Coordinates of N, CA and C in Angstrom, one line a residue:
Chain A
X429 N 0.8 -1.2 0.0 CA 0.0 0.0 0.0 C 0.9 1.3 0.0
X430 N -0.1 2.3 -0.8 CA 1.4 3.5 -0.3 C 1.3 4.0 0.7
X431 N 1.8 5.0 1.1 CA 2.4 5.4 2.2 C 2.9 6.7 2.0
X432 N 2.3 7.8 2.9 CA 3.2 8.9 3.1 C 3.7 9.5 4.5
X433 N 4.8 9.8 4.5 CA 5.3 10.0 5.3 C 6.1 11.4 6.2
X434 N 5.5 11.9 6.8 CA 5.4 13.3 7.4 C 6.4 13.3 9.1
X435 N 7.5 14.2 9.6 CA 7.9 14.0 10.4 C 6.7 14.4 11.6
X436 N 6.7 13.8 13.0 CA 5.9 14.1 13.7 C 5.6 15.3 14.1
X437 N 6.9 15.9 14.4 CA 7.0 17.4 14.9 C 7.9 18.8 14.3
X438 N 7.0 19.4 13.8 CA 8.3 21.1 13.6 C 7.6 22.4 14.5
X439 N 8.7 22.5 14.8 CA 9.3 23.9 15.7 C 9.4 25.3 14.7
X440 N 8.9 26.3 15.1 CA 9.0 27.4 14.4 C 8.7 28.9 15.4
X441 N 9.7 29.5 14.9 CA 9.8 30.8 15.9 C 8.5 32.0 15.0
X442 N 7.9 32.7 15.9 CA 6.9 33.4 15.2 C 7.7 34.5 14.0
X443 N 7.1 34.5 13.0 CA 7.7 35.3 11.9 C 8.4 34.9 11.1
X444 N 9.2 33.4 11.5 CA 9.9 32.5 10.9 C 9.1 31.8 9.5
X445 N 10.0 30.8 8.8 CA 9.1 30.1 7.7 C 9.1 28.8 8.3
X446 N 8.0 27.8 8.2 CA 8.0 26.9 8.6 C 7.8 25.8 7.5
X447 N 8.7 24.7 7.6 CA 8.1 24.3 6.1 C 8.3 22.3 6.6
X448 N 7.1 22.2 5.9 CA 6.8 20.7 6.8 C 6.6 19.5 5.1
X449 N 7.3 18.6 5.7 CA 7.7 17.9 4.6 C 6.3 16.7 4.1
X450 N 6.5 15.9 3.4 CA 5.5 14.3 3.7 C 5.7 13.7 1.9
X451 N 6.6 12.7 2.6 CA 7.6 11.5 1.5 C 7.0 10.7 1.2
X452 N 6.9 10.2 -0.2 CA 6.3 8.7 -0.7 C 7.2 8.5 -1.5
X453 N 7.2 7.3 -2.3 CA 7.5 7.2 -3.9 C 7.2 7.8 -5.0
X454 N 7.4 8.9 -5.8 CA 7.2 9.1 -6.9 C 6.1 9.9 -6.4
X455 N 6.1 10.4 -5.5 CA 4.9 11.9 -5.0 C 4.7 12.6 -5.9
X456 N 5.7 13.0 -6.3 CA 6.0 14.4 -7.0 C 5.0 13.8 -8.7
X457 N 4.6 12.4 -8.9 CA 3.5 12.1 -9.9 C 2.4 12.2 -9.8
X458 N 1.9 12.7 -8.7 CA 0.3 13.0 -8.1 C 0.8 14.0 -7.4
X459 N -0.9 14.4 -7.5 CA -1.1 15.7 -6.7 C -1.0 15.2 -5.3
X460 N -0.9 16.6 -4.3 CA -1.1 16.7 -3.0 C -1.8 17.7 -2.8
X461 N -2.4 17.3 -1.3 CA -3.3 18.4 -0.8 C -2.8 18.3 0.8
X462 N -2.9 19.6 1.2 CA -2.8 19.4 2.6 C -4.0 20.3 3.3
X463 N -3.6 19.3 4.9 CA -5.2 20.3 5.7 C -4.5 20.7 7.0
X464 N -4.5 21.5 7.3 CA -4.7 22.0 8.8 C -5.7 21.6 9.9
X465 N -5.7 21.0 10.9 CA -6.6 20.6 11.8 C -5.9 21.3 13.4
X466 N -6.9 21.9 13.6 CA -6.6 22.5 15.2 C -7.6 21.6 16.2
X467 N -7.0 21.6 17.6 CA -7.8 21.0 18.7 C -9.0 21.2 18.3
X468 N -9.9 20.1 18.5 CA -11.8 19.9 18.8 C -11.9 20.6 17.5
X469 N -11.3 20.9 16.4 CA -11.7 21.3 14.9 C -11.7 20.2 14.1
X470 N -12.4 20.1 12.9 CA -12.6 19.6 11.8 C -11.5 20.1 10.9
X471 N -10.8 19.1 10.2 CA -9.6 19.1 8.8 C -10.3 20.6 8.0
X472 N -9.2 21.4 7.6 CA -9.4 22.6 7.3 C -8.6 22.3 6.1
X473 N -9.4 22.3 4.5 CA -8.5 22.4 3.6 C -7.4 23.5 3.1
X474 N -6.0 23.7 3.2 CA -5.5 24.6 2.9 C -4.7 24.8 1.6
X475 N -3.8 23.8 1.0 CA -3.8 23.3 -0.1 C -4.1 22.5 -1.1
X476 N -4.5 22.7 -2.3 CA -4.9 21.7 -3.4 C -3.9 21.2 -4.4
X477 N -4.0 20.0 -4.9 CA -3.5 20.1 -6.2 C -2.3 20.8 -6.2
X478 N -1.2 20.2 -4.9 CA 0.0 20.8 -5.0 C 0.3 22.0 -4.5
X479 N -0.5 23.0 -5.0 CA 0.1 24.4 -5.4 C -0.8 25.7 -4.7
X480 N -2.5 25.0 -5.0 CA -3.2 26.0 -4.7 C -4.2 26.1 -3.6
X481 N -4.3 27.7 -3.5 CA -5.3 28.0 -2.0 C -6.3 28.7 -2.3
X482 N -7.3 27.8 -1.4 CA -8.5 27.8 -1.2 C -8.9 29.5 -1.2
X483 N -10.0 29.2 -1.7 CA -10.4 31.1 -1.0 C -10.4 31.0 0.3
X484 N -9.7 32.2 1.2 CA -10.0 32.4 2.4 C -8.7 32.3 3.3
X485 N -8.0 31.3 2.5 CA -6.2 30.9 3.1 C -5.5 31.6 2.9
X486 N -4.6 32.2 3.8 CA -3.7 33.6 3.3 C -2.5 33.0 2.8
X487 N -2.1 34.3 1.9 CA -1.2 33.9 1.0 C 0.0 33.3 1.3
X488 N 0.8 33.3 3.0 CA 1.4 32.8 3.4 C 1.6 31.4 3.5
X489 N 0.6 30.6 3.0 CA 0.8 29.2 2.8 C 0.8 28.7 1.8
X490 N 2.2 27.7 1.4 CA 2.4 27.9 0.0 C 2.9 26.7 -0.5
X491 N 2.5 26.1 -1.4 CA 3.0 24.4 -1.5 C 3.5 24.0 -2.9
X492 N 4.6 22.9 -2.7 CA 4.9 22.4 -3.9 C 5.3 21.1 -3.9
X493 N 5.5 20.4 -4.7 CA 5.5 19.0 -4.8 C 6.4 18.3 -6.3
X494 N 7.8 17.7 -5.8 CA 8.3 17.2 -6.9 C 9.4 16.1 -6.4
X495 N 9.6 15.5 -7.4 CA 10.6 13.8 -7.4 C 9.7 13.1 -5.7
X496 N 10.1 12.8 -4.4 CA 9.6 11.9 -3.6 C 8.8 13.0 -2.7
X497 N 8.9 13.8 -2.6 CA 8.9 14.9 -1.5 C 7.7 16.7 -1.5
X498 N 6.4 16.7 -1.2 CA 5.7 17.3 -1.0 C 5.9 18.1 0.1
X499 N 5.6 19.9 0.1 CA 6.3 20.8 1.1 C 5.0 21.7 1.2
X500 N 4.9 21.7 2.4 CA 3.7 23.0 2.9 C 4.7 24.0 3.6
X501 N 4.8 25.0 3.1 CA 5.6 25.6 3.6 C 5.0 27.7 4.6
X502 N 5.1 27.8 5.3 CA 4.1 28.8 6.2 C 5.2 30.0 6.1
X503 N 5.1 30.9 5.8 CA 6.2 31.8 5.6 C 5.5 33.2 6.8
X504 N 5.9 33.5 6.9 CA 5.9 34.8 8.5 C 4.8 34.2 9.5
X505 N 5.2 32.9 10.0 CA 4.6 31.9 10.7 C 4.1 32.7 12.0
X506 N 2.6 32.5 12.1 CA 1.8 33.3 13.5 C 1.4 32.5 14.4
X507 N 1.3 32.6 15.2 CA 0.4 32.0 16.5 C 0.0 31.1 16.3
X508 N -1.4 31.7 15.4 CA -2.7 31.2 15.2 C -2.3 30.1 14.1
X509 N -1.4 29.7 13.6 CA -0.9 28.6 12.9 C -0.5 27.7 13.4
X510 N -0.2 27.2 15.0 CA 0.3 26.5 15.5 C -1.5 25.3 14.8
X511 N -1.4 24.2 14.6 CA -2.0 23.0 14.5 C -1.3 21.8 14.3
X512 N -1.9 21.1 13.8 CA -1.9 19.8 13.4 C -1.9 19.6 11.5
X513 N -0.7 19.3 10.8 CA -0.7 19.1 9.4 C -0.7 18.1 8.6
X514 N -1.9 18.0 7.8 CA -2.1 16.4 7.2 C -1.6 16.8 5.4
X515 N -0.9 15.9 4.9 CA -0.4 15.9 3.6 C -1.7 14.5 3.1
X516 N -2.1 15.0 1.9 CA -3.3 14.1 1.1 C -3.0 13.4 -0.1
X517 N -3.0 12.4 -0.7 CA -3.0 12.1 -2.0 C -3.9 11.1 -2.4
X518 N -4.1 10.7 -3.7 CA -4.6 9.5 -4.1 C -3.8 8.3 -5.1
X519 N -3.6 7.5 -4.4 CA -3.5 6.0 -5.0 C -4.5 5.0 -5.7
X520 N -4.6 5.5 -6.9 CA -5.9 5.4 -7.4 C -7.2 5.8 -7.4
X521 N -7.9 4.9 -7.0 CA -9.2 5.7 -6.4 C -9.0 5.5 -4.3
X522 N -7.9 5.3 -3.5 CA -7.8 5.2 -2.7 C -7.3 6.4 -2.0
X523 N -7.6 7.2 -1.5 CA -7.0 8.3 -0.5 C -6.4 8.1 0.3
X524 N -5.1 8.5 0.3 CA -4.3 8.1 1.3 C -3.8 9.5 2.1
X525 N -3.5 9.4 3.7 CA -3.5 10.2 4.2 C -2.1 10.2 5.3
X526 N -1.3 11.5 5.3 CA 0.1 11.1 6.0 C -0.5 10.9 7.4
X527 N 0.5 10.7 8.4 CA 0.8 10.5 9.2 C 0.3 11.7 10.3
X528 N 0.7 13.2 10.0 CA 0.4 14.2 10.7 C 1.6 14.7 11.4
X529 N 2.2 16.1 10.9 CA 2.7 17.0 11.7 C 2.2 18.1 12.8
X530 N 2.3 18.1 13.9 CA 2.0 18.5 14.8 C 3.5 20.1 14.9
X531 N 2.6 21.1 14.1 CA 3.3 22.6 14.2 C 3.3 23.3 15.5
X532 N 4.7 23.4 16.3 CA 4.7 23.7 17.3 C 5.4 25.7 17.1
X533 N 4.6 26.4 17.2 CA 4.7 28.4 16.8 C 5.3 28.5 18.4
X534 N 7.0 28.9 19.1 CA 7.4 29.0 20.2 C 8.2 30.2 19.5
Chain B
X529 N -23.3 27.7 -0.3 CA -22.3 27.2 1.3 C -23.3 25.7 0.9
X530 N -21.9 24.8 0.9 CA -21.9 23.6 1.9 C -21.8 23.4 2.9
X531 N -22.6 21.9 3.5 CA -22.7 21.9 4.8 C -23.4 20.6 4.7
X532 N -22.1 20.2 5.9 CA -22.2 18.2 6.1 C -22.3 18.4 7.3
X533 N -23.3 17.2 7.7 CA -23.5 17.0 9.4 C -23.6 15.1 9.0
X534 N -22.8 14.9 10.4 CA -22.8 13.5 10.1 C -23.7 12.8 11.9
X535 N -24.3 11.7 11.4 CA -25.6 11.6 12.7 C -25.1 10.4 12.9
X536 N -25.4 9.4 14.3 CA -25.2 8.6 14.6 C -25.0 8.0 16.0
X537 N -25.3 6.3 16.4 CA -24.9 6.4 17.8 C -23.5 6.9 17.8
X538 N -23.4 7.3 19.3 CA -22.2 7.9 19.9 C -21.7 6.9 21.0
X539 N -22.2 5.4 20.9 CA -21.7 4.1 21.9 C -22.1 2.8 21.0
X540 N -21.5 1.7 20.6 CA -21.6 0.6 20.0 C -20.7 0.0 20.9
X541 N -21.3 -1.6 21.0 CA -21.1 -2.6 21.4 C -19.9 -2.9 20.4
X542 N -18.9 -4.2 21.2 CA -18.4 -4.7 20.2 C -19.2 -6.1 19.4
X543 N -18.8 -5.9 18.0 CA -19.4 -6.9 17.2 C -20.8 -6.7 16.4
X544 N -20.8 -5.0 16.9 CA -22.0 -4.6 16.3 C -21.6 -4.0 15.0
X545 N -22.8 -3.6 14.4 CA -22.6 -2.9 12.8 C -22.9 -1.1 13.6
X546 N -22.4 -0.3 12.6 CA -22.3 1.2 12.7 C -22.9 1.8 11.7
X547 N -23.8 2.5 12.1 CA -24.8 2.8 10.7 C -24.4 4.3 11.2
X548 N -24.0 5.3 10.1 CA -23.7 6.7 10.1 C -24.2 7.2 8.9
X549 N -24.7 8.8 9.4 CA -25.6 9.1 8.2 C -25.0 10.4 8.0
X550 N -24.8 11.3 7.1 CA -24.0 12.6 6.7 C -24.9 13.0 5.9
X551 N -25.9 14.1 6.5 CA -26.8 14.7 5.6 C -25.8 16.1 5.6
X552 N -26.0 16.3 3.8 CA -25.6 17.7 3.5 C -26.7 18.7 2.7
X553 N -25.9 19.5 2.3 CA -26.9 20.5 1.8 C -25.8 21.5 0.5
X554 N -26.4 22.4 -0.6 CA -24.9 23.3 -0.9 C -24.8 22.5 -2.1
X555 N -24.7 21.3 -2.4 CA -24.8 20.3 -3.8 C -25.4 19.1 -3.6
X556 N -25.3 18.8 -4.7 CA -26.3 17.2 -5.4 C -25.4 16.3 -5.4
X557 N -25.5 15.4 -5.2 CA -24.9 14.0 -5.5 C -25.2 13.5 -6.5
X558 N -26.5 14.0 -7.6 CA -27.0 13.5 -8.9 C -26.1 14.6 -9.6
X559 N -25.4 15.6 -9.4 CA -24.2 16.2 -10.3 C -23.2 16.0 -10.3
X560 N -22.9 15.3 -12.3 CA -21.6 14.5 -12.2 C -20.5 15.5 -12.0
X561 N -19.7 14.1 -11.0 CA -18.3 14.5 -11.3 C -18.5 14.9 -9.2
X562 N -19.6 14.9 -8.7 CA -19.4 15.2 -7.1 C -19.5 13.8 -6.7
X563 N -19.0 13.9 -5.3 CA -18.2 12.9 -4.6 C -18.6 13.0 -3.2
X564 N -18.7 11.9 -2.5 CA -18.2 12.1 -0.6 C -18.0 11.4 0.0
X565 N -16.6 11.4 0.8 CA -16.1 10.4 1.8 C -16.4 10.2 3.1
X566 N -15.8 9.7 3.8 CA -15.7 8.9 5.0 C -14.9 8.8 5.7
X567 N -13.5 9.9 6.0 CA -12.5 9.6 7.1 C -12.6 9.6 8.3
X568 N -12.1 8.8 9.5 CA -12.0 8.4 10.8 C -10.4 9.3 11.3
X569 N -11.1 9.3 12.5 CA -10.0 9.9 13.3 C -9.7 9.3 14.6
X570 N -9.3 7.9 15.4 CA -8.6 8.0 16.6 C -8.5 9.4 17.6
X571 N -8.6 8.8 18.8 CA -8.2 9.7 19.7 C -6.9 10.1 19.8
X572 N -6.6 11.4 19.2 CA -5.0 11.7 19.0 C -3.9 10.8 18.3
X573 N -5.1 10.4 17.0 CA -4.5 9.6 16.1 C -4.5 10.4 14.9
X574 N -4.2 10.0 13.8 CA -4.0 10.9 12.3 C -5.3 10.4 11.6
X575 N -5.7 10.6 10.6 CA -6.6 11.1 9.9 C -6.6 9.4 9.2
X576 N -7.3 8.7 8.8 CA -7.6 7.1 8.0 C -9.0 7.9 6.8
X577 N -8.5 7.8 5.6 CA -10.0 7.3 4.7 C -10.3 5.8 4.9
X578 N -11.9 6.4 4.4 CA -12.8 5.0 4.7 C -13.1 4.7 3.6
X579 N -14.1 5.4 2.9 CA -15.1 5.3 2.0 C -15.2 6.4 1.1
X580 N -15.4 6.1 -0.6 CA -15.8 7.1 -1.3 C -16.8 6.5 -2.3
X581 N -17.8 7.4 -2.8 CA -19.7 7.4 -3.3 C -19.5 8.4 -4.2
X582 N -19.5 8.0 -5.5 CA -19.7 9.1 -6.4 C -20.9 9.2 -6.5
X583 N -21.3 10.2 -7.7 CA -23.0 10.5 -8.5 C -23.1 9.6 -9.2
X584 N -22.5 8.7 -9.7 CA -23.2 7.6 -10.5 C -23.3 6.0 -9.7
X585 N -22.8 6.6 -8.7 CA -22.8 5.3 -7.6 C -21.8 4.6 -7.4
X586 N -20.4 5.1 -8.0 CA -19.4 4.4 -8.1 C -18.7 4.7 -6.6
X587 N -18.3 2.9 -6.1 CA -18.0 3.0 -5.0 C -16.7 2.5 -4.6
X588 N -15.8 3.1 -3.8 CA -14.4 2.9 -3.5 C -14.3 3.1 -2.0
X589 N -13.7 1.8 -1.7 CA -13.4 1.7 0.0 C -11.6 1.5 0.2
X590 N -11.6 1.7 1.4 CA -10.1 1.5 2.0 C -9.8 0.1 1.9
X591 N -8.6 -0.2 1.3 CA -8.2 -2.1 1.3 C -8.4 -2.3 2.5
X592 N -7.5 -1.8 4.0 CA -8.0 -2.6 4.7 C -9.1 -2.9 5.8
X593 N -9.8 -1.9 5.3 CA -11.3 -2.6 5.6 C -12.2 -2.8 4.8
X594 N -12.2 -3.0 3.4 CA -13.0 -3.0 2.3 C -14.0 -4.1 2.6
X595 N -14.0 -5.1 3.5 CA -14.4 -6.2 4.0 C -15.9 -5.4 5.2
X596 N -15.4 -4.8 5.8 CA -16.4 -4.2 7.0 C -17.4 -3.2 6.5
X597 N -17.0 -2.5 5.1 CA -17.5 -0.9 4.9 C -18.8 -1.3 4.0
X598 N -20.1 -0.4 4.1 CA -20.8 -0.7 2.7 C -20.9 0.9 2.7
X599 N -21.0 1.6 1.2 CA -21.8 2.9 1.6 C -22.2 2.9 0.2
X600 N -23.6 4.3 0.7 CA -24.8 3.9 0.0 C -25.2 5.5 -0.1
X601 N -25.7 6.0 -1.0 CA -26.4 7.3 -1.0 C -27.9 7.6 -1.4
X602 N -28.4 7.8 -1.3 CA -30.0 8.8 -1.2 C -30.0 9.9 -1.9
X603 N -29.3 10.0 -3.4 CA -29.2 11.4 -3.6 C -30.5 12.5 -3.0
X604 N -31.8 12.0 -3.4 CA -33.2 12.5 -3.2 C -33.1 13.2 -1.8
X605 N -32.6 12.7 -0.7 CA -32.4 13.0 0.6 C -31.8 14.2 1.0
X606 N -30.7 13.7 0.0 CA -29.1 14.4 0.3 C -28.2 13.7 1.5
X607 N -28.4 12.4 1.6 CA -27.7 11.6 2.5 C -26.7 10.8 1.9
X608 N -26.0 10.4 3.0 CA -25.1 9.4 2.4 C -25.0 8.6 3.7
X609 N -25.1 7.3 3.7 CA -25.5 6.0 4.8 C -23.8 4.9 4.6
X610 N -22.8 5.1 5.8 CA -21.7 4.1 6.3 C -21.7 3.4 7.3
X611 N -21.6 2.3 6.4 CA -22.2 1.1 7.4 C -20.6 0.5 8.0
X612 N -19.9 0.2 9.0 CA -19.0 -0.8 9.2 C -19.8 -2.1 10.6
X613 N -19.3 -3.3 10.1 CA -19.6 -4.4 10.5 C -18.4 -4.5 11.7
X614 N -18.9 -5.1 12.7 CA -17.9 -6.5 13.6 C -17.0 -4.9 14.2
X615 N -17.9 -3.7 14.5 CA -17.0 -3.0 15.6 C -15.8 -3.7 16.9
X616 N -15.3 -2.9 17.0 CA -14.0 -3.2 17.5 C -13.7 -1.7 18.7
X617 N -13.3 -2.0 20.1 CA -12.5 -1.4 20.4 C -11.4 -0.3 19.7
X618 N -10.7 -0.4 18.9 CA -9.5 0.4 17.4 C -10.3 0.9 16.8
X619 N -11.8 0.8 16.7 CA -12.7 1.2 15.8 C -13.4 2.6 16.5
X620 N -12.8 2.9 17.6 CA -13.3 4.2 18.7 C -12.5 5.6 17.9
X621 N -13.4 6.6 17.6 CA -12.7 7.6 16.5 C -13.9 8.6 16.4
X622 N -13.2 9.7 15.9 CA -14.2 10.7 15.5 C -14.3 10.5 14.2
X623 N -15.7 9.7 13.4 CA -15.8 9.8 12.0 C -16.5 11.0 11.2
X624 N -15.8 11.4 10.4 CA -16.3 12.6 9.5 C -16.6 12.2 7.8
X625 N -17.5 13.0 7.5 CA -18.1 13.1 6.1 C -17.5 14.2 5.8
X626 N -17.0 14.0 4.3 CA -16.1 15.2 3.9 C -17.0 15.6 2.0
X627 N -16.8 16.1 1.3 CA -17.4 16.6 0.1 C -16.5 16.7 -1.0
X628 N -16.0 15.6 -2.1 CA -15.3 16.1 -2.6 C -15.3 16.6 -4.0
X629 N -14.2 18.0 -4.0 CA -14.4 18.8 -4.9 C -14.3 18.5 -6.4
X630 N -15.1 18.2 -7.8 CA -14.6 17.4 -9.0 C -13.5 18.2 -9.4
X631 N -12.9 17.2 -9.9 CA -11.6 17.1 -11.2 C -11.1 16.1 -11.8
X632 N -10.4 16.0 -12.2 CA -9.7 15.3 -12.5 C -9.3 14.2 -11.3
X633 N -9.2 13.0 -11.9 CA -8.8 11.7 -11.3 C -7.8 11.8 -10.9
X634 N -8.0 11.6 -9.3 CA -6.4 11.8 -8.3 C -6.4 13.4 -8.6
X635 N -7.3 14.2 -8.9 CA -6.7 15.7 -8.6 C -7.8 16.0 -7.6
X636 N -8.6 15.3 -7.0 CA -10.1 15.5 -6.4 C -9.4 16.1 -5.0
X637 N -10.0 16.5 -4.0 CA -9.6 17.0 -2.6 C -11.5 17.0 -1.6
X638 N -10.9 17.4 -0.4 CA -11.7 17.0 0.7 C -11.8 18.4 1.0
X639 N -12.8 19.4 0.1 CA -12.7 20.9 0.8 C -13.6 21.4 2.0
X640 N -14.8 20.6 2.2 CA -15.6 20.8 3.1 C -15.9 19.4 3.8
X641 N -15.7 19.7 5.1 CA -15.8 18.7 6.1 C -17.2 18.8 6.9
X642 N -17.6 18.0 7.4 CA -18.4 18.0 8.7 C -17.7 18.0 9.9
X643 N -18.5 18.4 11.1 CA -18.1 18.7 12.6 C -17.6 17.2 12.9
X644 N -18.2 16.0 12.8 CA -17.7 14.7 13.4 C -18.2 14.4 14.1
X645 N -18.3 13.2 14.4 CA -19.1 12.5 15.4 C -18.6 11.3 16.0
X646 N -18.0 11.4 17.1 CA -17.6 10.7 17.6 C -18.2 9.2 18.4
X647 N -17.3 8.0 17.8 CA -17.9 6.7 18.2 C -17.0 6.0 18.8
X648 N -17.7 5.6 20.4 CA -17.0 4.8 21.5 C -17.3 3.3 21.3
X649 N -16.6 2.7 21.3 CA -16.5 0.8 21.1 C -16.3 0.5 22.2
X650 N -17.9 0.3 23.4 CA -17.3 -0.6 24.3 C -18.9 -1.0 24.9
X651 N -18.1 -2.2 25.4 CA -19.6 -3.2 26.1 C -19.7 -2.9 27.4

């Protein structure tokens, strides 16, 4: 089955870029999407299709995806960004879902 | 505006079946090319898909439970009905209905979620 693979934890100083990885095979040949999820909240889509954001996601979050390796990357990182980060893809008709980085804003 | 609310018991036995219902509103499930899943969440676990229901009724489940899952829609309703058999203790999670957005194959995404509803596995 595939598999993606996201480290548990990143650290980021406020104002900093924070940029959070999630590895498979051959990623970079399918799209990615990622979501943000905060405590007692529901998956918040913030990237699609690699690259793009949703109405309403500020422009500070910014993604790209190529050879094994998909990148959400948070640029003048705030507070209110500290969550939970899920990287998305599909293996066919199967959705597969990483692991989850847990964004720690100190 | 979309908008998924997913209903159900909030306590099953082990060995029982899980009938969950995610009424939406916002789109049709009879317009091709719309979609809606089924991910589970563990208590402070990461995100599992379950189940996906297109508008023509085409249906795709997780390999490893493809065995437990049935799901079924009502476009007329606007529901969508997930069934998992032979609950389990590991089976305790907050399950959500999500909506997904058409495109292109493998370019689809989960833009609108429901609140969740969380289900405890114990006798």
């Amino acid at each position: 089955s595939y598999e993606l693979t996201q480290p548990p934890s990143v650290s980021v100083s406020p104002g900093q870029t924070a940029s959070i990885t999630c590895s498979a095979d051959k990623l970079g040949d399918k799209y990615a999407c990622w979501y943000q999820q905060k405590p007692g909240q529901s998956p918040m889509l913030v990237i699609y299709q690699d690259n793009k954001r949703p109405s309403g996601i500020p422009e500070r979050f910014s993604g790209s995806n190529s050879g094994n390796t998909a990148t959400l990357t948070i640029s003048g990182t705030q507070a209110l960004d500290e969550a939970d980060f899920y990287c998305q893809t599909w293996d066919g008709y199967t959705a597969v879902f990483g692991g989850g980085t847990k964004l720690t804003v100190l | 505006q979309i908008t998924l609310k997913e209903s159900g018991p909030t306590l099953v036995k082990p060995t029982q079946t899980l009938t969950l219902t995610c009424s939406f509103s916002g789109f049709s499930l009879s317009t091709s090319g719309m979609g809606l899943g089924w991910i589970r969440q563990p208590p402070g676990k990461a995100l599992e898909w379950l189940a996906l229901i297109y508008w023509n009724d085409d249906k795709h489940y997780s390999p490893s439970l493809k065995s437990r899952l049935t799901i079924t829609k009502d476009a007329s309703k606007n529901q969508v009905v997930l069934t998992m058999t032979d609950m389990d203790s590991k089976d305790t999670a907050t399950y959500y209905c999500a909506h997904v957005v058409p495109a292109a194959l493998n370019a689809e995404y989960f833009q609108y979620w429901g609140q969740g509803t969380l289900v405890t596995v114990s006798s």
